[in-house]
Amino acid sequence: MRIKVTIFLVLFFILLPICFSVGNAHAQSAGDACTPTKFSSPIWVPGGSPGGAGQLMVCDGSNWVLLFEYDNDGNVGIAQDTPAAPLHVGGAAIIGTSSLICSAATEGAIRYNTTENNIEVCNGTDWAMVQASACDNAPAFPNFPDETNVAVSTLTESDIVQITGVDSGCNAEISISGTGGSPAYRVCSDSSCSSVIQTWTTSNDSYDLLGNYVQLRATSSSSVATAYTITVNIGPVSSDWIITTGMSGCSPEGTVCADGTVYAGLSGASTAMYVTRCDAGQTWDGASCTGTREALPWNNGNSTGYVTTGLTGTTDGQTYTATLIATDSDSVTSGTQLHQAAQYCADLSMHGHSDWYLPAKNELDTMYGNKTVIANFNESGTYYWSSSEYSNVDAWNQRFSDGNQGNSHKNSTFAVRCARR
């Protein structure tokens, strides 16, 4: 019994001052006078309804000041200058309203504009509305067609592409990079770039691009069959432009190389083939082919001593020529007789080279396919010899007026255009 009485007395004296403080707190309201020595810390004033409602106040030295309050749903609100104003809505903090003045002293402050019904931020001078950007700077995908068969170490320009799909007055940043070639871009106001907004640059800059044009450029690789990928970023959109050098160092077909030979195309799948600028018997004088075009037989010109060489392949004129010049072309004439068309090419020293050969059937067809850019062929109906044998008696040839490939007796005389790799 003595233990129970002791516990009761202890609890009574512990709870008595707490109950006294709460009772006094219930009597306080924001604005009431206070004595700072009476309460040195904020007090909690419970609301009139259960559920957690109440106010936290502090004595500022003379009056009670409301810090924040909870409603019956547990929402918290920060006190405002007007006590009657609501302190909370749906659990969100209520920020200051239009009465706050924007200045350097209040830079970074936010407020709710009750007239415009939007949130504003003080930038140190004026109130600026906080809103999502309505500026669309993502263009429709700009397509820069790839460049292939580009000559090595050549400054190459892309197509001029119009930029669409962005908002007028909405700047988009352009940046450019690449695997090589020192890429750059420029911005123009017309499709021919006769009016330039930004000259060639590598800088990351912003432009109003709607309706304007962008062009790229880069220097191709110094190696054959090598690709550079140039990437341009316009706003959030990226586009790749690929420039690839040809199999020849002086691409494309028909290009006159530095040594004076002409790039004729590929021998097979990946071997560059070059030809002389003129046919057998002619020379280039700097402006045209001069001299008389020769007509040579495939064999030595004999129509009775045909020899089977077995060179019926169609792709390797270099090998066929080497075999022909070591093979007797006439079975009835003593000694070793020449295969004259092949021998002419094997003996040729021109443009600083002496490794010329009589092209095979398919190589001759490649030359025909590029005859316009290679130039200086006889297109009047004359045939050209290949180094491919058709039979004991005949060999393959091709007419450059219409591309017809046929076979003729080996003693027939036709034009010759030599090739090398």
XYZ file of C-alpha atoms in Angstrom:
421
model
C 0.000 0.000 0.000
C 2.871 2.391 0.803
C 4.424 1.728 -2.678
C 1.201 2.683 -4.471
C 0.899 5.953 -2.554
C 4.520 6.825 -3.363
C 4.048 6.248 -7.144
C 0.897 8.373 -7.113
C 2.672 11.283 -5.420
C 5.609 11.134 -7.859
C 3.322 11.214 -10.922
C 1.271 14.032 -9.403
C 4.246 16.311 -8.931
C 5.675 15.499 -12.379
C 2.445 16.154 -14.264
C 1.314 19.173 -12.273
C 3.656 21.768 -13.943
C 2.997 20.307 -17.389
C -0.762 20.607 -16.938
C -0.255 24.131 -15.644
C 1.788 25.129 -18.759
C -0.754 23.634 -21.127
C -3.519 25.429 -19.325
C -1.721 28.721 -19.694
C -0.932 27.928 -23.368
C -4.605 27.433 -24.070
C -5.125 31.016 -23.043
C -2.584 32.414 -25.507
C -3.290 33.762 -28.995
C -1.074 35.342 -31.609
C -0.608 39.006 -30.712
C -1.193 38.576 -26.992
C 1.339 40.185 -24.715
C 4.029 37.972 -23.303
C 6.852 38.139 -20.823
C 10.064 36.720 -22.297
C 11.311 35.457 -18.959
C 8.207 33.351 -18.468
C 8.764 31.143 -21.489
C 12.208 30.913 -23.030
C 11.148 28.508 -25.802
C 8.186 28.142 -28.205
C 4.907 26.798 -26.780
C 2.396 24.470 -28.359
C -1.247 25.598 -28.174
C -3.590 22.701 -28.903
C -6.660 23.372 -31.036
C -10.196 22.958 -29.924
C -10.755 19.661 -31.762
C -8.973 16.331 -31.421
C -6.752 14.987 -34.209
C -3.546 16.947 -33.782
C -4.726 20.502 -34.572
C -2.831 23.275 -32.872
C -0.385 26.172 -33.147
C 3.251 26.717 -32.283
C 3.987 30.205 -30.980
C 7.026 32.036 -29.647
C 7.426 35.152 -27.544
C 9.252 37.847 -29.496
C 9.881 39.910 -26.349
C 6.520 41.567 -26.108
C 3.909 39.538 -28.001
C 3.159 35.957 -28.948
C 3.990 35.272 -32.622
C 2.530 32.351 -34.566
C 5.205 30.164 -36.256
C 3.054 27.461 -37.860
C 0.015 25.344 -37.208
C -1.501 21.936 -37.930
C -5.132 21.373 -38.871
C -7.182 18.347 -37.872
C -5.891 16.409 -40.941
C -2.263 16.926 -40.007
C -1.577 19.538 -42.721
C 1.045 22.087 -41.782
C 1.045 25.746 -42.798
C 3.482 28.607 -42.333
C 2.175 31.760 -40.668
C 1.450 34.864 -42.784
C 1.137 38.528 -41.918
C -2.655 38.330 -41.873
C -3.762 36.015 -39.050
C -7.108 35.323 -40.734
C -5.470 34.019 -43.928
C -5.370 30.234 -44.351
C -2.084 28.699 -43.324
C -2.288 25.409 -45.252
C -3.920 23.744 -48.217
C -3.815 19.984 -48.750
C -0.506 19.551 -46.975
C 1.383 22.027 -49.212
C 3.220 25.039 -47.823
C 1.674 28.420 -48.594
C 4.252 30.937 -49.771
C 4.148 34.732 -49.633
C 1.731 36.640 -51.826
C 1.973 39.789 -53.951
C 2.858 42.106 -51.062
C 6.529 41.011 -51.067
C 8.812 43.469 -52.888
C 11.472 42.087 -55.271
C 14.918 43.604 -54.787
C 18.535 42.571 -54.498
C 17.861 41.860 -50.847
C 15.078 39.388 -51.660
C 16.660 37.732 -54.725
C 15.705 34.064 -54.824
C 12.403 34.621 -53.004
C 9.240 33.046 -54.373
C 5.665 34.227 -54.101
C 2.184 33.455 -55.319
C 0.721 36.145 -57.560
C -2.950 36.280 -56.637
C -3.760 38.429 -59.672
C -2.075 36.270 -62.330
C -2.569 33.036 -60.364
C 0.964 31.792 -60.864
C 4.217 31.256 -58.991
C 6.916 33.906 -59.416
C 10.587 34.113 -58.438
C 12.553 37.270 -57.641
C 15.598 37.595 -59.932
C 16.972 40.512 -57.924
C 15.098 43.124 -59.921
C 11.710 41.831 -61.057
C 9.310 39.023 -60.393
C 9.505 36.386 -63.159
C 6.839 33.762 -63.710
C 7.918 30.175 -63.070
C 6.714 28.027 -65.968
C 7.756 25.170 -68.214
C 9.497 26.326 -71.383
C 7.205 26.455 -74.382
C 10.206 26.605 -76.752
C 10.526 23.583 -79.062
C 14.170 23.381 -80.184
C 14.062 19.721 -81.333
C 14.145 19.759 -85.156
C 12.740 17.163 -87.490
C 15.584 14.688 -88.117
C 18.088 16.367 -90.468
C 19.384 13.881 -93.047
C 22.845 14.481 -94.456
C 23.350 11.888 -97.255
C 26.602 9.938 -96.935
C 29.436 10.527 -99.376
C 31.179 7.476 -100.848
C 34.112 6.945 -103.179
C 35.613 10.246 -102.067
C 39.177 11.037 -103.088
C 41.709 10.808 -100.266
C 42.641 13.925 -98.267
C 39.888 15.934 -99.913
C 37.840 18.676 -98.227
C 34.290 17.429 -98.702
C 31.023 19.291 -98.144
C 27.650 17.765 -97.310
C 24.295 18.601 -98.810
C 22.761 21.844 -97.540
C 19.867 20.742 -95.317
C 16.943 22.910 -94.223
C 16.033 22.766 -90.529
C 12.332 22.307 -89.767
C 10.201 21.348 -86.781
C 11.488 23.984 -84.325
C 9.714 27.068 -83.012
C 10.447 30.458 -84.485
C 12.581 32.501 -82.150
C 13.608 29.352 -80.296
C 17.376 28.926 -80.299
C 18.938 25.483 -80.658
C 22.568 24.761 -79.911
C 24.721 23.199 -82.653
C 27.822 21.160 -81.907
C 29.913 18.952 -84.178
C 32.394 16.122 -83.700
C 33.867 13.270 -85.727
C 36.229 10.334 -85.934
C 38.540 12.431 -88.088
C 38.679 15.048 -90.781
C 38.476 18.232 -88.644
C 34.694 18.608 -89.097
C 32.957 22.002 -89.152
C 29.499 23.397 -89.888
C 27.938 26.601 -91.146
C 24.450 28.123 -90.938
C 22.818 29.762 -93.972
C 19.538 31.468 -94.732
C 19.082 29.951 -98.204
C 19.448 26.588 -99.936
C 22.645 27.542 -101.796
C 24.371 29.176 -98.807
C 24.773 32.401 -100.762
C 23.668 34.180 -97.591
C 25.607 32.952 -94.568
C 24.436 33.457 -90.983
C 27.448 31.681 -89.447
C 30.630 30.979 -91.403
C 32.421 27.641 -91.044
C 33.018 26.977 -87.362
C 33.603 24.223 -84.822
C 32.166 26.178 -81.882
C 29.116 25.176 -79.861
C 26.693 28.058 -80.471
C 22.939 28.688 -80.459
C 20.907 29.880 -83.428
C 17.304 30.551 -84.373
C 17.145 27.775 -86.970
C 13.545 27.605 -88.179
C 13.632 27.782 -91.970
C 17.392 28.195 -92.051
C 19.969 25.744 -93.410
C 22.944 23.801 -92.067
C 25.882 22.368 -94.030
C 28.768 20.193 -92.814
C 32.276 19.664 -94.105
C 35.329 17.542 -93.285
C 38.535 16.365 -94.926
C 38.448 12.744 -96.076
C 40.966 10.202 -94.827
C 44.427 10.025 -96.361
C 43.907 6.255 -96.691
C 41.815 4.460 -99.294
C 38.610 2.654 -98.310
C 38.391 4.526 -94.992
C 35.289 6.090 -93.459
C 34.961 9.105 -91.177
C 31.728 9.560 -89.222
C 30.796 13.188 -88.582
C 28.146 13.773 -85.889
C 26.182 17.010 -85.665
C 23.953 17.759 -82.669
C 21.128 20.245 -83.210
C 19.273 20.840 -79.963
C 18.531 17.359 -78.574
C 18.718 15.682 -82.022
C 21.850 14.009 -83.461
C 22.598 13.090 -87.070
C 25.571 11.227 -88.598
C 27.209 12.051 -91.909
C 29.684 9.451 -93.216
C 32.375 10.183 -95.802
C 34.241 7.193 -97.219
C 37.266 7.240 -99.478
C 37.248 5.023 -102.542
C 39.432 2.031 -103.200
C 41.665 4.369 -105.182
C 43.651 7.304 -103.931
C 42.260 9.416 -106.777
C 38.585 8.471 -106.727
C 36.032 8.658 -108.207
C 36.174 6.851 -111.532
C 37.480 9.045 -114.322
C 39.741 11.048 -112.014
C 43.154 11.771 -113.465
C 45.655 10.838 -110.784
C 48.768 12.822 -109.937
C 50.881 10.442 -112.066
C 48.709 11.018 -115.147
C 46.886 7.673 -115.082
C 43.103 7.523 -114.950
C 41.186 5.671 -112.230
C 38.956 3.250 -114.138
C 37.129 1.413 -111.317
C 37.638 -1.859 -109.483
C 39.281 -4.969 -110.793
C 37.314 -7.574 -108.890
C 35.754 -6.648 -105.565
C 38.438 -4.477 -104.022
C 41.396 -3.780 -106.304
C 41.710 -0.349 -107.888
C 42.420 -0.372 -111.614
C 43.974 2.437 -113.650
C 44.258 2.921 -117.396
C 46.255 5.054 -119.794
C 44.648 8.271 -120.999
C 44.880 7.166 -124.642
C 44.735 3.975 -126.715
C 47.716 2.034 -128.024
C 49.650 4.127 -130.550
C 48.525 7.461 -129.067
C 49.956 9.893 -126.530
C 48.456 12.632 -124.406
C 49.693 16.111 -125.310
C 48.119 17.872 -122.330
C 44.830 18.552 -124.073
C 43.964 15.517 -126.211
C 45.177 12.179 -127.527
C 47.485 12.592 -130.506
C 48.937 10.104 -132.950
C 47.372 7.136 -134.745
C 45.367 4.561 -132.797
C 46.911 1.112 -133.477
C 44.903 -1.982 -134.397
C 46.688 -5.091 -133.120
C 46.015 -8.858 -133.416
C 45.486 -10.949 -130.294
C 48.109 -13.434 -131.524
C 50.900 -12.726 -134.013
C 48.440 -12.192 -136.852
C 48.735 -15.746 -138.276
C 45.419 -17.367 -139.179
C 46.712 -20.937 -139.384
C 48.750 -21.624 -136.266
C 46.287 -20.939 -133.465
C 47.388 -21.985 -129.979
C 45.223 -22.833 -126.989
C 46.409 -20.885 -123.939
C 43.770 -22.049 -121.451
C 43.311 -18.446 -120.221
C 39.512 -18.589 -120.219
C 39.095 -16.671 -116.945
C 37.511 -13.224 -117.000
C 38.949 -11.277 -114.061
C 42.753 -11.340 -113.840
C 44.277 -9.579 -116.839
C 47.514 -9.015 -114.973
C 48.152 -12.762 -114.647
C 46.832 -13.553 -118.128
C 49.154 -10.982 -119.713
C 52.189 -12.424 -117.922
C 51.282 -15.867 -119.280
C 50.601 -14.636 -122.821
C 53.938 -12.885 -123.252
C 55.718 -16.103 -122.265
C 53.640 -18.316 -124.558
C 54.170 -19.018 -128.266
C 51.160 -17.697 -130.199
C 51.829 -19.621 -133.435
C 52.143 -23.401 -133.591
C 53.284 -23.526 -137.197
C 55.972 -20.834 -137.196
C 59.281 -21.749 -135.670
C 60.484 -19.952 -132.585
C 58.313 -18.124 -130.053
C 55.800 -15.822 -131.682
C 54.286 -12.883 -129.753
C 50.762 -12.335 -128.511
C 50.930 -8.810 -129.857
C 48.093 -7.051 -127.925
C 49.327 -8.369 -124.583
C 52.962 -7.729 -125.508
C 52.222 -4.094 -126.335
C 50.913 -3.486 -122.804
C 53.700 -5.468 -121.158
C 56.317 -3.394 -123.022
C 54.600 -0.067 -122.299
C 56.329 2.482 -120.078
C 54.019 5.422 -119.478
C 53.084 7.791 -116.626
C 56.115 6.555 -114.738
C 54.948 2.904 -114.716
C 55.949 -0.233 -116.580
C 53.528 -2.757 -115.037
C 50.765 -2.404 -117.622
C 48.665 -5.344 -118.793
C 45.886 -6.211 -121.270
C 42.625 -6.160 -119.231
C 40.577 -9.350 -118.870
C 36.990 -9.636 -120.150
C 35.314 -8.339 -116.967
C 37.921 -5.616 -116.457
C 37.288 -4.444 -120.019
C 33.586 -4.279 -119.202
C 34.334 -2.121 -116.147
C 36.221 0.241 -118.424
C 33.243 0.317 -120.791
C 30.893 1.113 -117.905
C 33.007 4.139 -117.022
C 33.952 5.066 -120.586
C 32.394 8.538 -120.430
C 34.461 9.702 -117.456
C 37.602 7.807 -118.517
C 37.249 9.285 -122.014
C 39.176 9.027 -125.276
C 37.809 5.626 -126.371
C 36.839 4.884 -129.975
C 33.053 4.653 -129.920
C 32.529 4.473 -133.673
C 32.040 0.706 -133.625
C 35.568 -0.483 -133.056
C 36.165 -3.419 -130.710
C 38.809 -3.567 -127.959
C 40.733 -6.743 -127.135
C 40.646 -8.431 -123.739
C 43.224 -10.939 -122.486
C 40.549 -13.648 -121.977
C 40.561 -16.535 -124.439
C 37.297 -17.869 -125.816
C 38.621 -20.910 -127.697
C 41.609 -22.190 -129.646
C 40.719 -19.796 -132.445
C 38.910 -16.890 -130.760
C 39.351 -14.424 -127.892
C 36.932 -12.066 -126.107
C 36.519 -8.445 -127.134
C 34.060 -5.583 -126.547
C 32.582 -2.842 -128.690
C 32.584 0.547 -126.962
C 29.782 2.035 -129.042
C 27.161 -0.179 -127.377
C 28.996 -2.477 -124.921
C 28.511 -5.626 -126.962
C 30.913 -8.394 -125.865
C 31.791 -10.954 -128.473
C 34.608 -13.177 -129.673
C 36.667 -12.932 -132.801
C 39.526 -14.793 -134.501
C 42.792 -14.108 -132.746
C 44.378 -12.732 -135.910
C 41.735 -9.948 -136.116
C 43.073 -6.470 -135.386
C 41.352 -4.303 -132.767
C 42.104 -1.377 -130.460
C 43.944 -1.803 -127.159
C 43.721 0.196 -123.899
C 46.232 -0.940 -121.284
C 45.542 -1.177 -117.543
C 47.485 -1.498 -114.281
C 46.734 -1.963 -110.596
